[in-house]
CSV table of C-alpha atoms in Angstrom, one decimal:
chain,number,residue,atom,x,y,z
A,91,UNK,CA,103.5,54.1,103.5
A,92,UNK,CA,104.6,57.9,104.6
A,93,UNK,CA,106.3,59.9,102.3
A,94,UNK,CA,108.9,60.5,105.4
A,95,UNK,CA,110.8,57.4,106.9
A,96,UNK,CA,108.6,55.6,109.2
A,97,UNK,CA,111.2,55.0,112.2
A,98,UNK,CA,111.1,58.7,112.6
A,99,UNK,CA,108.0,59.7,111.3
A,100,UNK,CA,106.2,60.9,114.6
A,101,UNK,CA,109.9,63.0,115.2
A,102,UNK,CA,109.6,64.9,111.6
A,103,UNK,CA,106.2,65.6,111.8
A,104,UNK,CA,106.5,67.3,115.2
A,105,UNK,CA,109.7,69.2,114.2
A,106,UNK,CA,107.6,71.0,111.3
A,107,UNK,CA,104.5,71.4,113.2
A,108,UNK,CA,107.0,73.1,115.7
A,109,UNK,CA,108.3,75.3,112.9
A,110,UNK,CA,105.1,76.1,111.7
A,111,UNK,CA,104.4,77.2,115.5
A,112,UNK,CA,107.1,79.5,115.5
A,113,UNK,CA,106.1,81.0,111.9
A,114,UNK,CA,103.0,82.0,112.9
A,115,UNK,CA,103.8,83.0,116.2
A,116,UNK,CA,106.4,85.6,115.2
A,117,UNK,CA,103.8,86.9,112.7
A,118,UNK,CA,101.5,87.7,114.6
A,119,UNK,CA,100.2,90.3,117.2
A,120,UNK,CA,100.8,88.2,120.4
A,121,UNK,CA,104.5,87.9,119.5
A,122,UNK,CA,105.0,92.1,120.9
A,123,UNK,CA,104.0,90.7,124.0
A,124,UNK,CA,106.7,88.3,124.8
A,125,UNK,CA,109.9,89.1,125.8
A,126,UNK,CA,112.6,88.5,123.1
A,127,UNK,CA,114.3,85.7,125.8
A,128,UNK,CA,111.3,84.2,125.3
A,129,UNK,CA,111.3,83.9,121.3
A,130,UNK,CA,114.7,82.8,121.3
A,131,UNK,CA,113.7,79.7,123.9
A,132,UNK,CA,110.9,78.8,121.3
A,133,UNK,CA,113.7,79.3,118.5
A,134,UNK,CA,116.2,77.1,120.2
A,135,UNK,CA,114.2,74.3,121.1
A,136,UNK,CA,113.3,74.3,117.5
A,137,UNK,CA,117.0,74.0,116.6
A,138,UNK,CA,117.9,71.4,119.2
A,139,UNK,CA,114.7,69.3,117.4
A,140,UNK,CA,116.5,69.6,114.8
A,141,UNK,CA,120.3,68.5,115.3
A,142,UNK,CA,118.8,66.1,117.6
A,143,UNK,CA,117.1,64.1,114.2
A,144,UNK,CA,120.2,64.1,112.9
A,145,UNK,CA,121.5,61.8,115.3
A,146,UNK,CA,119.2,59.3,113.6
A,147,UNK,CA,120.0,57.6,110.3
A,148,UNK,CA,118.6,60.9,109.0
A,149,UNK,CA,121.1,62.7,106.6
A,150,UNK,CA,119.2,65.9,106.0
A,151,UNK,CA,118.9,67.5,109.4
A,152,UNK,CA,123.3,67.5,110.4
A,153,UNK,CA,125.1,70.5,111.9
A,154,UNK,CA,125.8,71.3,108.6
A,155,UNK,CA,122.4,71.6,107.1
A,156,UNK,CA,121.8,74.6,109.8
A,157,UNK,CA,121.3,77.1,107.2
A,158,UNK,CA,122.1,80.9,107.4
A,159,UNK,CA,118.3,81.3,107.8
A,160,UNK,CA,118.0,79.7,110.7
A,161,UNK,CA,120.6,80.9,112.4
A,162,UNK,CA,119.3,84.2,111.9
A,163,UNK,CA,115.6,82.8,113.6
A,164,UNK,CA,117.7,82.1,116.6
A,165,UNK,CA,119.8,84.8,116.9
A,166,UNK,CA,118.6,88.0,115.8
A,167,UNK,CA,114.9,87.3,115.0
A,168,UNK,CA,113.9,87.7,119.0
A,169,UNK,CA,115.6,91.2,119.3
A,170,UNK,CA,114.7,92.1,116.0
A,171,UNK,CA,111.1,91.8,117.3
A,172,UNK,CA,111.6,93.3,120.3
A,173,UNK,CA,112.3,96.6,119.0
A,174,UNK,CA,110.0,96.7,115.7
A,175,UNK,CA,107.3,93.7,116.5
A,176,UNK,CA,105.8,91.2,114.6
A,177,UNK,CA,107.4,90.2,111.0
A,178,UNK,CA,104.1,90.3,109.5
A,179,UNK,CA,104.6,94.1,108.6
A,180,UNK,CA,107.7,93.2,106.9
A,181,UNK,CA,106.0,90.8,104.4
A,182,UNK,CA,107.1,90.9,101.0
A,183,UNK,CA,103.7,90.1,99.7
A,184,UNK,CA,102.2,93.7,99.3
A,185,UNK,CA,105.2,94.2,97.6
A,186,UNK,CA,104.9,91.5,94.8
A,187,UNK,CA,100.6,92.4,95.0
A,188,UNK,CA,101.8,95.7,93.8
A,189,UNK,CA,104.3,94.4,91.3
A,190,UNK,CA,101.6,92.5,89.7
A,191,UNK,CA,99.7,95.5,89.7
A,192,UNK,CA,102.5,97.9,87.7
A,193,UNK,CA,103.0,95.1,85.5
A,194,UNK,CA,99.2,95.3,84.9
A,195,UNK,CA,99.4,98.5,84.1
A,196,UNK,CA,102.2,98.6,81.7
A,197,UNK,CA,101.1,95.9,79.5
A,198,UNK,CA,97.4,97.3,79.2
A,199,UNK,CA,96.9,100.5,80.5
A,200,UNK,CA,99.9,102.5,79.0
A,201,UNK,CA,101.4,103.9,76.0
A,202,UNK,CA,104.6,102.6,76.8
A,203,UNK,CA,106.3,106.6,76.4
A,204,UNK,CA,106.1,107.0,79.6
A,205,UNK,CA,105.1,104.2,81.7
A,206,UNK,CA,106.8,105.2,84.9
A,207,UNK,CA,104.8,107.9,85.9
A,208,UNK,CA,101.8,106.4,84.2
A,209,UNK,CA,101.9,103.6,86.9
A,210,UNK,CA,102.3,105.5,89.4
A,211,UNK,CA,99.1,107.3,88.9
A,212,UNK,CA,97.0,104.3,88.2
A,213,UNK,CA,98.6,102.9,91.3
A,214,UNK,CA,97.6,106.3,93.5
A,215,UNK,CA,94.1,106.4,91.8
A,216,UNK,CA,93.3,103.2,93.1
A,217,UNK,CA,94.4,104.1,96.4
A,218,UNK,CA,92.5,106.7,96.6
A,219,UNK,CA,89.1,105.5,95.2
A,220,UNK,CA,89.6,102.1,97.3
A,221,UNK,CA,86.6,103.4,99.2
A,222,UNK,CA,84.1,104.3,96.5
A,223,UNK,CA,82.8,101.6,95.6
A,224,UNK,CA,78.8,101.8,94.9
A,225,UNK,CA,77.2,100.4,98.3
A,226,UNK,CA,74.3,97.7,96.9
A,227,UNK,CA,70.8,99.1,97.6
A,228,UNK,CA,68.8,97.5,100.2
A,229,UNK,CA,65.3,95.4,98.4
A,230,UNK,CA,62.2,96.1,100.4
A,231,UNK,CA,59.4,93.7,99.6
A,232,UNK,CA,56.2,96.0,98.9
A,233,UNK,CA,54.0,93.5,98.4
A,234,UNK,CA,54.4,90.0,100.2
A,235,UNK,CA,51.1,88.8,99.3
A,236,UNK,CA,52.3,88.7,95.7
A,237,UNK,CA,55.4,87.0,96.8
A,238,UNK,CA,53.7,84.5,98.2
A,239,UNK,CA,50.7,83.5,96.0
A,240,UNK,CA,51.0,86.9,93.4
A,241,UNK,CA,53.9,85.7,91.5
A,242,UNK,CA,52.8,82.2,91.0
A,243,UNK,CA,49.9,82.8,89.4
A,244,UNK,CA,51.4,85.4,86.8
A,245,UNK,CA,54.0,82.5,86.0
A,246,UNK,CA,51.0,80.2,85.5
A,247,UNK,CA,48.8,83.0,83.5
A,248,UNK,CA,52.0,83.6,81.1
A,249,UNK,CA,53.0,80.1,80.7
A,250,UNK,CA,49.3,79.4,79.7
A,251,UNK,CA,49.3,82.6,77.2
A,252,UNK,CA,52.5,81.5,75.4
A,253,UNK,CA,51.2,77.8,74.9
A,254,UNK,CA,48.1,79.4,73.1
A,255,UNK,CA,50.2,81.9,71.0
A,256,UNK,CA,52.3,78.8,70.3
A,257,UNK,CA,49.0,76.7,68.9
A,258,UNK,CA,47.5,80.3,67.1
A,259,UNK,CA,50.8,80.8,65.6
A,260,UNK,CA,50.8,76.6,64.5
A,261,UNK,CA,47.4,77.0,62.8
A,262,UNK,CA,47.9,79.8,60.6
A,263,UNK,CA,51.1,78.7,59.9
A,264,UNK,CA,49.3,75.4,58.4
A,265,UNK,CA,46.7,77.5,57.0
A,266,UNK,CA,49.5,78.7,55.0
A,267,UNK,CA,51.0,75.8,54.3
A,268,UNK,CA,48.3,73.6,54.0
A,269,UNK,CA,45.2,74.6,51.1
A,270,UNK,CA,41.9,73.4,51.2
A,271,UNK,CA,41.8,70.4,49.9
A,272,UNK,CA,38.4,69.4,49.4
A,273,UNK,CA,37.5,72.6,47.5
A,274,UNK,CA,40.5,71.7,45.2
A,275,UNK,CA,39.5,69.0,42.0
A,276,UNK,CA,41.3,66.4,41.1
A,277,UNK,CA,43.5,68.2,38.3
A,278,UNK,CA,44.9,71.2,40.8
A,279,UNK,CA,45.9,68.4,43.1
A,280,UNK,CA,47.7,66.4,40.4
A,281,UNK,CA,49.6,69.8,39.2
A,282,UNK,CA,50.6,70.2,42.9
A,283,UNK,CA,51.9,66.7,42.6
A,284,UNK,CA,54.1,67.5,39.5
A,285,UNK,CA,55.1,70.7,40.8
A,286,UNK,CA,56.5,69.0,43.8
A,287,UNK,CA,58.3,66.6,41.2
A,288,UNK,CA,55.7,64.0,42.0
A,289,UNK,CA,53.7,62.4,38.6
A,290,UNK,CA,51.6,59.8,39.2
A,291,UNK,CA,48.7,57.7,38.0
A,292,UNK,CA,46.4,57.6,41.2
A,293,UNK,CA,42.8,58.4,40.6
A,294,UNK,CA,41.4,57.9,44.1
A,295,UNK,CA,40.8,61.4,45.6
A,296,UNK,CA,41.8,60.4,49.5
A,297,UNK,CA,44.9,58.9,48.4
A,298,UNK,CA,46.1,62.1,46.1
A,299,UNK,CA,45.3,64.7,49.1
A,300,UNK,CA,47.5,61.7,51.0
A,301,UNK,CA,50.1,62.6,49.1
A,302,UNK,CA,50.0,65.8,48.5
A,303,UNK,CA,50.5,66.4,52.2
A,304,UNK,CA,53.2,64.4,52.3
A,305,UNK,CA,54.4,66.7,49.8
A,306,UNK,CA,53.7,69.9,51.5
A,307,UNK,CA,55.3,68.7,54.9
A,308,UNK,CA,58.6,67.4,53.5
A,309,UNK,CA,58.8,71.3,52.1
């Protein structure tokens, strides 16, 4: 279901399209070379769209839904265009851009004594050093052999050199961690044991180094 009536669905949707014709029309560059008779065609056929959906069971688009707004598009929009051109110059959005700006400004780039003039300056410094911006320096490739085999192989040469620091720096670290064993007697490894918070009545050698390296890892 459309979110206009469907009996006049096809009727709506070309009176807006229509409207959006005329919008972009007037705001642009082409519009200066039309004749303001012209314009005022495009503006009335528009209106008579309009009035003429109101015939219909449609209550929004009566005689007395014209608005001041568009009475204005009809009747002094072409010959305001005639003499000063397209509307697009008269856009309020630079002004509100700059608005935006000054309020910018005041809330974080003032000391609030005098943020009038303070504005103002920002606002005249950016103008002026709109064109300054650092230009991006071009990247010559010196070297495309390396880019194209080069750079592999020095990806593959690190990645090998990290994986054996990795295992160096694992075997002295259990070097550290882990004594000799076998050069350790039976008494030594019980002490480790009780140190540990481990006492125990095991005699058999294997089974003591066992646990003493249970020990050691859960450290």
């Amino acid at each position: 279901m459309f979110v206009v009536h469907n009996d006049t669905h096809d009727d709506t949707v070309k009176l807006w399209k229509m409207f959006w014709k005329i919008y972009t029309f007037v705001c642009s560059d082409e519009v200066e070379r039309r004749t303001a008779e012209h314009i005022f065609s495009e503006c009335k056929s528009f209106i008579k769209a309009f009035l003429k959906l109101g015939l219909t069971e449609r209550k929004g688009y009566l005689s007395s839904n014209v608005t001041p707004y568009m009475h204005c598009l009809l009747y002094h929009v072409p010959f305001f265009i005639s003499q000063f051109g397209s509307l697009r110059k008269f856009s309020g959005q630079p002004t509100e851009k700059i608005n935006d700006n000054i309020k910018a400004v005041y809330h974080l780039k003032t000391n609030h004594h005098d943020c009038a003039v303070d504005a103002m300056k920002v606002q005249k410094r950016l103008e002026l050093t709109v064109n300054s911006g650092r230009s991006k320096r071009k990247y010559r490739k010196t070297d495309d052999q390396f880019w194209e085999n080069g750079k592999q192989e020095i990806q593959v040469r690190k990645r090998r050199q990290i994986l054996q620091e990795m295992e160096k720096a694992s075997t002295v670290h259990n070097k550290q961690k882990f004594p000799d064993f076998y050069k350790m007697t039976d008494i030594e490894i019980k002490q480790k044991l009780k140190d540990g918070g481990i006492n125990t009545r095991v005699r058999k050698r294997e089974k003591l180094i066992e646990m003493l390296k249970k020990v050691l890892l859960s450290d």
